[in-house]
Short mmCIF file of C-alpha atoms in Angstrom, two decimals:
data_model
loop_
_atom_site.label_atom_id
_atom_site.label_comp_id
_atom_site.label_asym_id
_atom_site.label_seq_id
_atom_site.Cartn_x
_atom_site.Cartn_y
_atom_site.Cartn_z
CA UNK A 270 101.44 75.66 109.29
CA UNK A 271 102.21 77.97 106.56
CA UNK A 272 99.97 80.71 104.95
CA UNK A 273 101.02 83.25 102.32
CA UNK A 274 99.19 85.74 100.21
CA UNK A 275 100.24 88.54 97.77
CA UNK A 276 98.42 91.57 96.71
CA UNK A 277 98.84 93.80 93.77
CA UNK A 278 97.22 97.11 94.76
CA UNK A 279 96.64 100.57 93.09
CA UNK A 280 98.51 103.38 94.78
CA UNK A 281 95.40 104.79 96.30
CA UNK A 282 94.59 105.59 99.99
CA UNK A 283 91.61 103.04 99.89
CA UNK A 284 94.09 100.09 99.36
CA UNK A 285 95.75 100.60 102.80
CA UNK A 286 92.88 99.40 104.86
CA UNK A 287 92.25 96.63 102.48
CA UNK A 288 95.70 95.20 103.02
CA UNK A 289 95.33 95.70 106.73
CA UNK A 290 92.16 93.95 107.11
CA UNK A 291 93.30 91.00 105.06
CA UNK A 292 96.24 90.73 107.37
CA UNK A 293 94.20 91.07 110.57
CA UNK A 294 91.76 88.49 109.21
CA UNK A 295 94.34 85.93 108.22
CA UNK A 296 95.98 86.23 111.67
CA UNK A 297 92.71 86.12 113.54
CA UNK A 298 91.68 82.90 111.70
CA UNK A 299 95.10 81.32 112.37
CA UNK A 300 94.90 82.17 116.07
CA UNK A 301 97.74 84.73 116.27
CA UNK A 302 97.75 86.81 119.61
CA UNK A 303 95.78 89.92 118.98
CA UNK A 304 98.67 92.17 120.28
CA UNK A 305 100.92 90.76 117.84
CA UNK A 306 98.47 91.08 115.02
CA UNK A 307 97.87 94.60 115.97
CA UNK A 308 101.47 95.52 115.89
CA UNK A 309 101.97 93.91 112.46
CA UNK A 310 98.80 95.61 111.14
CA UNK A 311 100.00 99.00 112.13
CA UNK A 312 103.42 98.33 110.57
CA UNK A 313 101.82 97.11 107.40
CA UNK A 314 99.54 100.20 107.22
CA UNK A 315 102.70 102.46 107.51
CA UNK A 316 104.53 100.59 104.81
CA UNK A 317 101.58 100.70 102.49
CA UNK A 318 101.01 104.44 103.27
CA UNK A 319 104.56 105.09 102.34
CA UNK A 320 104.18 103.17 99.00
CA UNK A 321 100.98 105.13 98.23
CA UNK A 322 102.68 108.55 98.93
CA UNK A 323 106.09 107.82 97.42
CA UNK A 324 105.59 104.91 94.92
CA UNK A 325 105.83 106.79 91.63
CA UNK A 326 103.52 107.45 88.65
CA UNK A 327 103.39 106.07 85.16
CA UNK A 328 104.43 108.11 82.21
CA UNK A 329 100.75 109.24 81.64
CA UNK A 330 100.53 110.57 85.19
CA UNK A 331 98.35 107.77 86.65
CA UNK A 332 99.36 106.10 89.82
CA UNK A 333 101.40 102.78 89.62
CA UNK A 334 100.65 99.70 91.63
CA UNK A 335 102.46 98.27 94.63
CA UNK A 336 102.66 94.74 95.99
CA UNK A 337 102.13 93.41 99.55
CA UNK A 338 103.21 89.87 100.36
CA UNK A 339 102.75 88.20 103.65
CA UNK A 340 104.04 84.87 105.04
CA UNK A 341 102.99 83.15 108.17
CA UNK A 342 105.48 80.41 108.43
CA UNK A 343 105.89 78.39 111.60
CA UNK A 344 106.58 80.89 114.46
CA UNK A 345 107.29 83.87 112.18
CA UNK A 346 105.43 86.45 109.96
CA UNK A 347 107.32 87.98 107.35
CA UNK A 348 105.70 91.08 105.33
CA UNK A 349 107.20 92.83 102.26
CA UNK A 350 105.90 95.89 100.57
CA UNK A 351 107.41 97.02 97.18
CA UNK A 352 106.72 99.88 94.86
CA UNK A 353 107.85 101.28 91.71
CA UNK A 354 108.90 104.71 92.68
CA UNK A 355 112.23 106.36 92.89
CA UNK A 356 113.40 104.24 95.82
CA UNK A 357 115.55 105.56 98.48
CA UNK A 358 118.21 108.06 97.26
CA UNK A 359 120.91 107.19 99.85
CA UNK A 360 121.67 103.97 101.60
CA UNK A 361 119.14 103.62 104.22
CA UNK A 362 120.11 103.21 107.86
CA UNK A 363 117.94 102.34 110.77
CA UNK A 364 115.20 104.87 111.10
CA UNK A 365 115.73 107.63 113.75
CA UNK A 366 112.85 108.64 115.83
CA UNK A 367 111.13 111.46 114.34
CA UNK A 368 109.68 114.40 116.45
CA UNK A 369 106.23 113.97 117.81
CA UNK A 370 104.90 116.77 115.74
CA UNK A 371 106.71 115.83 112.51
CA UNK A 372 104.60 115.59 109.25
CA UNK A 373 106.83 112.94 107.80
CA UNK A 374 109.33 110.23 108.85
CA UNK A 375 107.34 108.52 111.69
CA UNK A 376 106.25 105.58 109.53
CA UNK A 377 109.69 103.82 109.11
CA UNK A 378 110.29 104.44 112.90
CA UNK A 379 107.09 102.82 113.75
CA UNK A 380 107.72 99.80 111.57
CA UNK A 381 111.35 99.56 113.18
CA UNK A 382 109.70 99.57 116.82
CA UNK A 383 106.85 97.08 116.08
CA UNK A 384 108.81 94.48 114.09
CA UNK A 385 111.64 92.23 115.25
CA UNK A 386 113.70 92.50 112.11
CA UNK A 387 113.44 95.26 109.44
CA UNK A 388 115.10 95.71 106.03
CA UNK A 389 114.70 98.90 103.99
CA UNK A 390 116.19 99.33 100.51
CA UNK A 391 115.69 99.39 96.85
CA UNK A 392 114.81 96.82 94.26
CA UNK A 393 118.10 95.52 92.80
CA UNK A 394 116.94 95.27 89.19
CA UNK A 395 114.73 98.46 88.61
CA UNK A 396 113.41 101.42 90.55
CA UNK A 397 111.35 101.11 93.52
CA UNK A 398 111.59 100.74 97.33
CA UNK A 399 111.27 97.50 99.26
CA UNK A 400 110.34 97.53 102.99
CA UNK A 401 110.21 94.15 104.70
CA UNK A 402 109.90 93.13 108.27
CA UNK A 403 109.49 89.96 110.45
CA UNK A 404 107.96 89.31 113.85
CA UNK A 405 107.93 86.25 115.98
CA UNK A 406 104.36 85.00 116.40
CA UNK A 407 102.56 84.34 119.76
CA UNK A 408 99.47 82.30 119.54
CA UNK A 409 96.09 82.35 121.44
CA UNK A 410 95.51 79.22 123.65
CA UNK A 411 92.59 78.15 121.37
CA UNK A 412 94.59 78.78 118.06
CA UNK A 413 93.09 76.56 115.32
CA UNK A 414 96.07 76.63 113.09
CA UNK A 415 98.85 77.06 115.53
CA UNK A 416 102.36 76.01 114.37
CA UNK A 417 103.52 72.65 115.56
#
């Protein structure tokens, strides 16, 4: 079983729950274990919130868009969030745990904790950040679309 979708979203806070609900609905319909679905939905929300906050503006000052792509392929889910902002200014290492009361920096740490494999970097051809992550899927016993 293989499912994929891609969204082109405005950099607005209202787009974050839209992406999250689409992911949760897809995973529920496919029969993914609810705990795995929840972990991935939180990680996606954090990646989208970063794109909304840091994703850049057009020359006229209006917000640019960002893209979310999700693949459920076999036993793995892969999610990628890309924006058109300035990207990361230094080579990005594995996120360090931010302090509990920190205003910024917790999102990438959460993604790193909730996913099995995380890649964080810049688009190779033009400006923008790319946050991608994978997680091995577990299935409900009654999963209608379970991978074979």
